[in-house]
Amino acid sequence: MDAWLNDPVTQSSLAPFLAGLVVTLALFKLRLGGLAAVAGFCATAWLIGELQFTPLTAKRKLMLLALAAPALGLLADFAWRPGRATAYVLGVVFAALSVWVFSSVLVQKPPVQAFITGGGIVLFVAWTVALTASLQGNSVRAGAAGLGLGLGAGFAALMAATASFAQLGMALGAASGAFLLVQMLLGRRIDAGLVFCLAVGVEGALVAAAALMLAKLGWIELAILAAVPLAARLPLPVRWPVWGQAILASLYTLACGGGAAAMAYLATR
Amino acid sequence: MKRIIVLGACALALPAFTFPITAAAQVETYNIDQYHTVPYWETDHLGFATLRGRFDRATGSFTIDRGAKAGTFDIVIQTASLNTGDTDRGTRPRTRDEHLRTSDFFNVAEFPTMTFKGNKVVFNGDDVASVEGNLTLLGVTRPVTLKMTRWKCGPDMRARATSAAATPSARSSARISA
């Protein structure tokens, strides 16, 4: 059993997929199926020993925000009806918090470089979180965005020499895949809500940003990943069944995510 | 992925010290010669092999009061200078050294240094036997005792005294393990 739980494939794909699947199936009738994203992410974080919060390093601050985002999303989903403006505001909020996450790295850089790097991260996080969170009304597109962003960030992080962030990214992708799969099997959409979309946006963006700040991911790969929530907005045939739309939307987002991973690989050559 | 790196062993050579500034004082202060100081570590690799690495840059000082049988030992190690000899990617996307520098292991972007602050020097007769202090790595501080397995102190042959009043030069070396 221990060997199985210590297997990286189990940790980064099977366990988060199962966690996402169980949570989606168990809670979608309560409009809480969107908790799948954070369930998968936390399952992997727990298995690889990253669910710790002291000392408060950049990775642990990231974990705190990864937990705070769906909690905030859940609150918003039930307290009021969040619209597009809420998504944009949350994008700005989490972008500002990303400075806090990486402050211990930024302070060690020369001021100009810290400003440029920090500014780039802020823009990336704001963009990705806002555009992903605003997919809350369309669970197929939201699930596809989570799949593409998670797997793209995960494989790109692997190429950038950080296994733990790679596993966390892949976990997000696997859990989002489970969320999509339930919709495909049911043949209907289930609520994603801000609880899902905010978790996907924050976790995906911060994992990618961490791979840049703490490993060797490049800005080009980050820019390609930023296109994932845009790719999730590409046209889908309205008459297609849910499973067909889910596959097509996933192809869109996986093309972006795969492009980022491919660029990360080429950068190592 | 299971972490396999621990700070298993640390050996330091401190060969080029300058002798005390005032001859009357009993406290001797030595600065670590970064070109002849090699902190190294080793770790078990999945039970199949022992992986050894070193840090190419370390600075610090060692003070010793032989009369009072006391002293301090501070060393700052630049974690980005780690070197396991694996610098060629070959067909891999990364070298082992590149991976060790990321947040999976030494996290050099966030923690560019590790430090040892020794506040208690234990003597065995006139020789230094061990140094007790705190090792700070990745933001975590733990008590560590360094055992001195070699201790040699004598005149530095590279330096020549220019006058009788000149501060004599000395050379000392130590091998320490944790």
PDB file of C-alpha atoms in Angstrom, chain A residues 11 50 55 57-59 104-105 108 158 161-165 167 213-216 268-269, chain B residues 1-3 89-94 98-99 102-104 107 109-112 138-140:
ATOM      1  CA  GLN A  11       0.034  10.779  -6.320  1.00  0.00           C
ATOM      2  CA  GLU A  50       3.127  19.479   1.047  1.00  0.00           C
ATOM      3  CA  PRO A  55       7.729  27.668   8.132  1.00  0.00           C
ATOM      4  CA  THR A  57       7.663  29.481   2.607  1.00  0.00           C
ATOM      5  CA  ALA A  58       6.421  30.539  -0.820  1.00  0.00           C
ATOM      6  CA  LYS A  59       5.131  27.027  -1.491  1.00  0.00           C
ATOM      7  CA  SER A 104      10.615  36.061  -0.001  1.00  0.00           C
ATOM      8  CA  VAL A 105      12.029  35.458  -3.473  1.00  0.00           C
ATOM      9  CA  GLN A 108      16.424  38.917  -2.904  1.00  0.00           C
ATOM     10  CA  LEU A 158       8.200  19.036 -14.850  1.00  0.00           C
ATOM     11  CA  ALA A 161      12.843  20.894 -12.999  1.00  0.00           C
ATOM     12  CA  THR A 162      10.319  20.994 -10.192  1.00  0.00           C
ATOM     13  CA  ALA A 163       8.617  17.701  -9.466  1.00  0.00           C
ATOM     14  CA  SER A 164       6.404  18.866  -6.608  1.00  0.00           C
ATOM     15  CA  PHE A 165       4.797  21.710  -8.566  1.00  0.00           C
ATOM     16  CA  GLN A 167       2.522  16.940  -9.402  1.00  0.00           C
ATOM     17  CA  MET A 213      10.008  31.845  -9.632  1.00  0.00           C
ATOM     18  CA  LEU A 214      11.448  28.781  -7.919  1.00  0.00           C
ATOM     19  CA  ALA A 215      12.540  26.666 -10.887  1.00  0.00           C
ATOM     20  CA  LYS A 216      13.348  27.268 -14.540  1.00  0.00           C
ATOM     21  CA  THR A 268      15.830  22.488 -22.197  1.00  0.00           C
ATOM     22  CA  ARG A 269      17.373  21.478 -25.524  1.00  0.00           C
TER      23      ARG A 269
ATOM     24  CA  MET B   1       8.062  12.059  -5.014  1.00  0.00           C
ATOM     25  CA  LYS B   2       9.784  11.182  -1.825  1.00  0.00           C
ATOM     26  CA  ARG B   3      12.522  13.509  -0.758  1.00  0.00           C
ATOM     27  CA  ARG B  89      21.740  17.288 -19.349  1.00  0.00           C
ATOM     28  CA  GLY B  90      22.360  14.721 -22.047  1.00  0.00           C
ATOM     29  CA  THR B  91      18.946  13.566 -23.192  1.00  0.00           C
ATOM     30  CA  ARG B  92      17.286  14.675 -19.946  1.00  0.00           C
ATOM     31  CA  PRO B  93      15.338  17.912 -19.558  1.00  0.00           C
ATOM     32  CA  ARG B  94      17.397  18.843 -16.518  1.00  0.00           C
ATOM     33  CA  GLU B  98      19.432  21.976 -11.600  1.00  0.00           C
ATOM     34  CA  HIS B  99      16.789  19.880  -9.888  1.00  0.00           C
ATOM     35  CA  THR B 102      14.701  24.062  -7.169  1.00  0.00           C
ATOM     36  CA  SER B 103      12.094  24.159  -4.438  1.00  0.00           C
ATOM     37  CA  ASP B 104      11.965  20.350  -4.408  1.00  0.00           C
ATOM     38  CA  ASN B 107      15.159  25.988  -2.963  1.00  0.00           C
ATOM     39  CA  ALA B 109      15.803  31.115  -5.076  1.00  0.00           C
ATOM     40  CA  GLU B 110      14.067  31.489  -1.742  1.00  0.00           C
ATOM     41  CA  PHE B 111      16.834  30.346   0.587  1.00  0.00           C
ATOM     42  CA  PRO B 112      20.156  31.301  -1.006  1.00  0.00           C
ATOM     43  CA  LEU B 138      15.191  26.134   4.339  1.00  0.00           C
ATOM     44  CA  GLY B 139      13.976  28.387   7.123  1.00  0.00           C
ATOM     45  CA  VAL B 140      14.150  25.639   9.732  1.00  0.00           C
TER      46      VAL B 140
END
